[in-house]
Tab-separated table of C-alpha atoms and ligand atoms in Angstrom:
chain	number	residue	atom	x	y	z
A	1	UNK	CA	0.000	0.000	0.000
A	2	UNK	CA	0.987	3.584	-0.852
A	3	UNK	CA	2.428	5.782	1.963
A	4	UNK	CA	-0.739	8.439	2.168
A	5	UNK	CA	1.537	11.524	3.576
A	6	UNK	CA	3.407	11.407	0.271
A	7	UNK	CA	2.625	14.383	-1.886
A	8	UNK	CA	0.685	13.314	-5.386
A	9	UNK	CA	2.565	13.412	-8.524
A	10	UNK	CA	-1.087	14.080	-10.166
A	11	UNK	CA	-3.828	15.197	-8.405
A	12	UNK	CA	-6.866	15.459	-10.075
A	13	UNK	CA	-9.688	17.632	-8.099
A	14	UNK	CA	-13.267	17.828	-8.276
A	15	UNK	CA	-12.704	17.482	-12.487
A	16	UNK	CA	-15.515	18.388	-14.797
A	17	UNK	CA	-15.564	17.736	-18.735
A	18	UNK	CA	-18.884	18.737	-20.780
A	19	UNK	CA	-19.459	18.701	-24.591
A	20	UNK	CA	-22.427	21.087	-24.848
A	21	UNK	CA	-25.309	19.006	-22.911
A	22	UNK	CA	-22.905	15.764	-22.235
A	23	UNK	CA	-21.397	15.355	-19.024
A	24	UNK	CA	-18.726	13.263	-19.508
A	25	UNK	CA	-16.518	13.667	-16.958
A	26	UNK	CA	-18.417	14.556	-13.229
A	27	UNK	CA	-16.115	15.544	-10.731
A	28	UNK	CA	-13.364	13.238	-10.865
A	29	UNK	CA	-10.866	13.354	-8.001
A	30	UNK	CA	-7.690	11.322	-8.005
A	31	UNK	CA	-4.467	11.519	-6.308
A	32	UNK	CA	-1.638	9.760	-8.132
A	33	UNK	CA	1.368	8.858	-5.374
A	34	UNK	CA	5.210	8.561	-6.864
A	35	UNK	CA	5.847	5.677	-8.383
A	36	UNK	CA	1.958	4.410	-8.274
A	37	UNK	CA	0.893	2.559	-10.936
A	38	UNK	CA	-2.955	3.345	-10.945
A	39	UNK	CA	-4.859	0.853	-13.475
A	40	UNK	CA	-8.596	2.631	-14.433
A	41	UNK	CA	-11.242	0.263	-15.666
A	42	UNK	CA	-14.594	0.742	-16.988
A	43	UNK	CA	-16.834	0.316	-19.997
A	44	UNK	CA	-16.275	1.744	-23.153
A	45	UNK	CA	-17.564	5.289	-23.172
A	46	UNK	CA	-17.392	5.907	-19.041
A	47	UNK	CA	-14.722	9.032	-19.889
A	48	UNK	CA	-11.281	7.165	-19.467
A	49	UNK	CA	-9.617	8.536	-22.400
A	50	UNK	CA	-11.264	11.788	-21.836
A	51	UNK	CA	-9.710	11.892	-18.296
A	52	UNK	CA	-6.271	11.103	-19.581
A	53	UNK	CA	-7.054	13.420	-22.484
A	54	UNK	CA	-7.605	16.487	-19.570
A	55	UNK	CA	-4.690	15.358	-18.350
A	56	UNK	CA	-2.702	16.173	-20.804
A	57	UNK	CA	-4.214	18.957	-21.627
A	58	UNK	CA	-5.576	17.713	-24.766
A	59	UNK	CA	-8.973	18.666	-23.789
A	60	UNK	CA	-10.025	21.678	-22.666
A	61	UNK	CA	-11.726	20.523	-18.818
A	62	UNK	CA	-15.137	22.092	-17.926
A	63	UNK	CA	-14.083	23.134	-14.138
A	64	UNK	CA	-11.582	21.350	-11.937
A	65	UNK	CA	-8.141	21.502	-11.239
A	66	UNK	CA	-5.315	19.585	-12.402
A	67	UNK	CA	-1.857	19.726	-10.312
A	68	UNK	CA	1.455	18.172	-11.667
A	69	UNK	CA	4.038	17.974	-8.649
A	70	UNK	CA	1.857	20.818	-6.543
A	71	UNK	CA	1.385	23.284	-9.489
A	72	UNK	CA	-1.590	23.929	-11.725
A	73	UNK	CA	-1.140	22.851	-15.373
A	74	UNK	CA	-4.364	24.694	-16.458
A	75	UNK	CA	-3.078	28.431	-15.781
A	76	UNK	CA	-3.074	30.638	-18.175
A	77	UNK	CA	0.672	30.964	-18.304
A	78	UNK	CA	1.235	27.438	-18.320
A	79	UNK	CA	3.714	26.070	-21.493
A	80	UNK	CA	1.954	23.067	-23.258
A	81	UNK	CA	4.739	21.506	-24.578
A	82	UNK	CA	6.454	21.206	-20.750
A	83	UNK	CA	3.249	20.050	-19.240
A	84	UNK	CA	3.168	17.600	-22.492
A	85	UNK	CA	6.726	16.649	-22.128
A	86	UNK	CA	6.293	16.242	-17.922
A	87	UNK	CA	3.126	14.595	-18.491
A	88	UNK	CA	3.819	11.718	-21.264
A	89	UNK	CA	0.998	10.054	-22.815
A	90	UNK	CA	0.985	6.343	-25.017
A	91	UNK	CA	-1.581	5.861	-27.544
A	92	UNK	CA	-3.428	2.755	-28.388
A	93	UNK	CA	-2.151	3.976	-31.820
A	94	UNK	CA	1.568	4.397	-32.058
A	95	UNK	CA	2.285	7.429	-34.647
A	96	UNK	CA	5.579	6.612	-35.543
A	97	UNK	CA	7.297	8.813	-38.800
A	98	UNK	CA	7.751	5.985	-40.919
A	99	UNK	CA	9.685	7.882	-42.905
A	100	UNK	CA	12.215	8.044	-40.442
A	101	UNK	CA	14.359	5.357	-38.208
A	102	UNK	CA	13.225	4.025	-34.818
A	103	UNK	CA	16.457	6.467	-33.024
A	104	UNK	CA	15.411	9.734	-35.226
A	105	UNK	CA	11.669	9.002	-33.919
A	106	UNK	CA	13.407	9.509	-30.663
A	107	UNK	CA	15.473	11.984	-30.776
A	108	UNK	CA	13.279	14.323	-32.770
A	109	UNK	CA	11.390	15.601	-29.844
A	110	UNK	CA	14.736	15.675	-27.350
A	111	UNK	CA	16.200	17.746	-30.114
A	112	UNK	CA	13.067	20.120	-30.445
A	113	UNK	CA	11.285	19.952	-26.888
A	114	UNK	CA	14.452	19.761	-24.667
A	115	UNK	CA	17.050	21.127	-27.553
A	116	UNK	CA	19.445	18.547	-26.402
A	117	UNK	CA	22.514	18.160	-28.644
A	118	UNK	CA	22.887	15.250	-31.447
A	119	UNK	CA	24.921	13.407	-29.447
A	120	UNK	CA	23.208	13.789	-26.220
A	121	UNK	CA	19.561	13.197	-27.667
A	122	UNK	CA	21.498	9.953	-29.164
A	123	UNK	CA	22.779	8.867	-26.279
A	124	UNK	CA	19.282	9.094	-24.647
A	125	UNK	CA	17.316	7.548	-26.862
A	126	UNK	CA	19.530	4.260	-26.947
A	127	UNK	CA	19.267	4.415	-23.055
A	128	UNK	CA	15.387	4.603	-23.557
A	129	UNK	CA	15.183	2.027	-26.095
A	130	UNK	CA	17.170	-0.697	-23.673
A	131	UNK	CA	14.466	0.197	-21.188
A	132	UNK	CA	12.134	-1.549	-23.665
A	133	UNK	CA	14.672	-4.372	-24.823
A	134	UNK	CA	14.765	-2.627	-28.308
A	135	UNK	CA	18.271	-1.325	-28.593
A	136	UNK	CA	19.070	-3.576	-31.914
A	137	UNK	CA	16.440	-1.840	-33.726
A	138	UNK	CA	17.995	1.676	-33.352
A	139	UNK	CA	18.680	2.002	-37.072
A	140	UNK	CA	15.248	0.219	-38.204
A	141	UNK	CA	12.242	2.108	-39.949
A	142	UNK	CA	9.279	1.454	-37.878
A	143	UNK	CA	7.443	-0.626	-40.954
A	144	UNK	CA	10.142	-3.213	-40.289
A	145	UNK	CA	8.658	-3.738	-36.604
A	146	UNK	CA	5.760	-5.952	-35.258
A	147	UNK	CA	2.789	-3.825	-33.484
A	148	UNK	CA	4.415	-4.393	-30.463
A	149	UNK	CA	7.397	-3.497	-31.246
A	150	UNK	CA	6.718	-0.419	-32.409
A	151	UNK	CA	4.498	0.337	-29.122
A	152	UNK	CA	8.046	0.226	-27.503
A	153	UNK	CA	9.784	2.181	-29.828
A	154	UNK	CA	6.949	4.693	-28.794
A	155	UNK	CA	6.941	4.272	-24.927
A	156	UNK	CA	10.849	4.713	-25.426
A	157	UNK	CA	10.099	7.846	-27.227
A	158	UNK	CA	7.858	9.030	-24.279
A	159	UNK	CA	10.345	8.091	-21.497
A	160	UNK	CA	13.522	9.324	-23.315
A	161	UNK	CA	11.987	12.940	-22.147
A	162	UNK	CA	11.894	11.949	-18.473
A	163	UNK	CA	8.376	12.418	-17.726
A	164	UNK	CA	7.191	12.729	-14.039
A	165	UNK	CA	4.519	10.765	-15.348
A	166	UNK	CA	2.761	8.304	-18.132
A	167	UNK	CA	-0.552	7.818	-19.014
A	168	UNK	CA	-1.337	4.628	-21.380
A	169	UNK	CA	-4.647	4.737	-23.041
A	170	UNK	CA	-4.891	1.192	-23.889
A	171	UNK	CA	-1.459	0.338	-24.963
A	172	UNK	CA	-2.159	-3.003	-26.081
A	173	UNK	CA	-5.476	-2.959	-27.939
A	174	UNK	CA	-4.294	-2.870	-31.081
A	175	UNK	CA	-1.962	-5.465	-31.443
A	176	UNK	CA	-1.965	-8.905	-32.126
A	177	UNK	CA	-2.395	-11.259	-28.587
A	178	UNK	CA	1.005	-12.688	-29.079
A	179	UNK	CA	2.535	-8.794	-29.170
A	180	UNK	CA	0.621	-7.829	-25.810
A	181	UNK	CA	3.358	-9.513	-23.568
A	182	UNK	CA	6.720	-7.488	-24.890
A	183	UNK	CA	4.647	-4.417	-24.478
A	184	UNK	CA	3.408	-5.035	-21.304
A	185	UNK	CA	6.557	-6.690	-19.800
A	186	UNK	CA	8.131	-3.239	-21.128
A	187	UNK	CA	5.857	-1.446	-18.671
A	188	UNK	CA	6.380	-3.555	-15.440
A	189	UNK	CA	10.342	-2.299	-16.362
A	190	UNK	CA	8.909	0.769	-16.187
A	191	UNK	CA	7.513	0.479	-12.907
A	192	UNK	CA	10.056	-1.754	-11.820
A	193	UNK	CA	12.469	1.508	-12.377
A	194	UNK	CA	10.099	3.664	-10.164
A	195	UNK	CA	8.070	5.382	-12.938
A	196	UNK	CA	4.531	7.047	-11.641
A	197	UNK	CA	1.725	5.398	-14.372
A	198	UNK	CA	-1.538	5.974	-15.169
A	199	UNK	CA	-2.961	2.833	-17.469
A	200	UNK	CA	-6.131	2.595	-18.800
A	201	UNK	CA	-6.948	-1.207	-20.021
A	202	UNK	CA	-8.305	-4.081	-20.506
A	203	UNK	CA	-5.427	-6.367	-19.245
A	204	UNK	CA	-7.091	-7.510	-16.298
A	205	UNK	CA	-4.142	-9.970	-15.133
A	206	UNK	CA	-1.867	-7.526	-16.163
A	207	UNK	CA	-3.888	-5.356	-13.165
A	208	UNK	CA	-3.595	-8.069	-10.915
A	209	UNK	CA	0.377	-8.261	-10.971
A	210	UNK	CA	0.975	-4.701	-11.501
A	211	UNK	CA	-1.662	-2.396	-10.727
A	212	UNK	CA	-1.030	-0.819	-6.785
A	213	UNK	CA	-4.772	0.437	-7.073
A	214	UNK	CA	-7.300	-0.101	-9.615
A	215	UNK	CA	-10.250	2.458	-10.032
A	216	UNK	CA	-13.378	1.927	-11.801
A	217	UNK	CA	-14.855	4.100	-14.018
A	218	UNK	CA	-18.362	3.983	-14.991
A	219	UNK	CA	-20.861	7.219	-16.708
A	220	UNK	CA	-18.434	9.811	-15.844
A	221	UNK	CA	-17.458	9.147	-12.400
A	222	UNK	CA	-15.294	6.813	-10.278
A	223	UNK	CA	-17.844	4.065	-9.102
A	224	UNK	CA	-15.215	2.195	-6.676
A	225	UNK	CA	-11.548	1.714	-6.113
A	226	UNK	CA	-9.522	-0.214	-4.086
A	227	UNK	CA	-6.284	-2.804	-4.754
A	228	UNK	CA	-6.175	-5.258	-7.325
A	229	UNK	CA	-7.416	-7.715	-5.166
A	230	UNK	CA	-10.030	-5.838	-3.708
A	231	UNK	CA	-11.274	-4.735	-7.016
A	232	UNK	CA	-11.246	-8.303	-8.446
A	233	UNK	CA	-11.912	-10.527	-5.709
A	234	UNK	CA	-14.650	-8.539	-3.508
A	235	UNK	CA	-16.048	-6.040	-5.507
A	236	UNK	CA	-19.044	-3.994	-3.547
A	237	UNK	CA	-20.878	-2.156	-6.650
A	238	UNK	CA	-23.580	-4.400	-8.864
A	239	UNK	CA	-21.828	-1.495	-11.980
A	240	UNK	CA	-18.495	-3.204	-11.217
A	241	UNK	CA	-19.883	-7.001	-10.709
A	242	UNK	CA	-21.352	-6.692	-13.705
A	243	UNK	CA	-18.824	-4.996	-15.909
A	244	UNK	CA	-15.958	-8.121	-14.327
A	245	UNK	CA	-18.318	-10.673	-15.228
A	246	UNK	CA	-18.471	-9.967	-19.060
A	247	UNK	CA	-14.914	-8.547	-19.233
A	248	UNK	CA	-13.815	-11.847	-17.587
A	249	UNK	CA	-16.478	-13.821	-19.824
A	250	UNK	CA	-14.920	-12.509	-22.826
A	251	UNK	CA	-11.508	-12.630	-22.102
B	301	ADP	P1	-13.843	5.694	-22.829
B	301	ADP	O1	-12.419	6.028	-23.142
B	301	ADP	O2	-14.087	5.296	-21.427
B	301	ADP	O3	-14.414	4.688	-23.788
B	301	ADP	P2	-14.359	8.375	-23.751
B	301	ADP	O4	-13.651	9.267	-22.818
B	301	ADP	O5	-13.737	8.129	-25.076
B	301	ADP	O6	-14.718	7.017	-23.031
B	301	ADP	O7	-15.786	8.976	-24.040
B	301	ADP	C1	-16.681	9.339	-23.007
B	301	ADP	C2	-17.931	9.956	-23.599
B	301	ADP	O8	-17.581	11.193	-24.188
B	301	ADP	C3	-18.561	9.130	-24.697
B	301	ADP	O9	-19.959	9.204	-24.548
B	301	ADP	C4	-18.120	9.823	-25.948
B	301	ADP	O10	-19.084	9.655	-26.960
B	301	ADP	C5	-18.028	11.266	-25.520
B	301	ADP	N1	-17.044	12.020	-26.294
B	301	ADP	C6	-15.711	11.765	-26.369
B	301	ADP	N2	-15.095	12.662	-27.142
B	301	ADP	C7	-16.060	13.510	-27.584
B	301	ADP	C8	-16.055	14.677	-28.431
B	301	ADP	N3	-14.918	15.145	-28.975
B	301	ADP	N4	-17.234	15.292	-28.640
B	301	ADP	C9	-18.378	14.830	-28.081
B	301	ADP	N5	-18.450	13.757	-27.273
B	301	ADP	C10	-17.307	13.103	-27.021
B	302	MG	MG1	-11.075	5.209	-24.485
């Protein structure tokens, strides 16, 4: 169990997200500890990639507030490309340039974002990709990868700009079953290595193994949360029983 008197990484207060009439988000609150790896569940259209999406200031939130590390990332003066680079985000879909090789994909953004040098942005970016076991494809084109391999190239790309934070929006839901493992055994690295993650998913044994708390999502609002154990083995809410049972059934 997290230490509570640790400050959040993320906190998340009271967040509101409407488009016109639709209340998608209603006052989510959520405090993400270092090194937490919070897991949301929920069915499709309960506002998970919405949340994420505030988070990273992709959206435009309603009302709420939004805190990286203590400070407000939804000020006026706030830079979008640092909250962007602090907060890193991993796409179901992996928008690599295919055009270019798996180390310029890399080193791109620590060459424009963080103006590192060649060298140093190179150096980085071979450091990130043996976080996700991909060093030997440094000099491939992405169209020469599997799904999953090119996930990784794209979680290195994220962590190569030392984010105080990832959010996943279903990593692996796009990729062939056999290609879920790699990506997902790149992630417990992750955590392994003391990186703070937000994952949204549908990897319910990946939850079980990984997840320090799991939240559950459900029409705009988190229904129940609790550990991974809690969650799956004793769930209180009919919403959640019932949204286990045909995950569960169906996977
Ligand atoms: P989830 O990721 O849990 O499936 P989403 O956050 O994608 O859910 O969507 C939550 C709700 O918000 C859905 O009802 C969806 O139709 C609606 N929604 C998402 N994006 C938009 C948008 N750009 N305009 C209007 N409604 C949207
Ligand atoms: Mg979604």
């Amino acid at each position: 169990m997290s230490d509570d008197r640790q400050a959040p990484i993320l906190s998340i207060q009271d967040l509101h997200k409407q488009y016109g009439e639709h209340h998608v988000l209603k006052g989510i609150s959520l405090d993400v500890l270092p090194e937490e790896l919070v897991f949301i569940i929920g069915p499709s259209g309960s506002g998970k990639s919405t949340l994420l999406r505030c988070c990273n200031v992709l959206e435009t939130s309603t009302s709420g507030r939004i805190l990286l590390d203590g400070k407000s990332i939804l000020g006026k003066g706030v830079n979008l490309n640092t909250v962007r680079q602090q907060i890193g985000m991993v796409f179901q879909h992996f928008n690599l340039y295919p055009h270019m090789t798996v180390l310029d994909n890399i080193t791109l953004a620590l060459r424009k974002v963080k103006k590192k040098s060649k060298q140093q942005a190179h150096e980085k970016a071979l450091l990130a990709l043996r976080q996700v076991s991909l060093e030997d494809k440094a000099d491939a084109y992405p169209d020469a990868l599997s799904g999953g391999q090119q996930q990784r190239v794209a979680i290195a790309r994220t962590i190569a700009l030392d984010p105080k934070i990832i959010l996943f929006d279903e990593p692996t839901s796009a990729l062939d079953p056999e290609l879920v493992g790699g990506v997902l055994d790149a992630m417990r690295t992750l955590k392994a290595a003391g990186m703070t993650m937000v994952v949204v998913s549908h990897e319910m044994g990946f939850a079980r193994v990984a997840a320090d708390r799991v939240i559950f999502m459900d029409n705009g609002a988190i229904v129940e949360q609790g550990s991974p154990q809690a969650i799956f083995e004793a769930p209180r809410h009919e919403r959640l029983k019932t949204f286990l049972s045909s995950v569960l059934s169906h996977g």
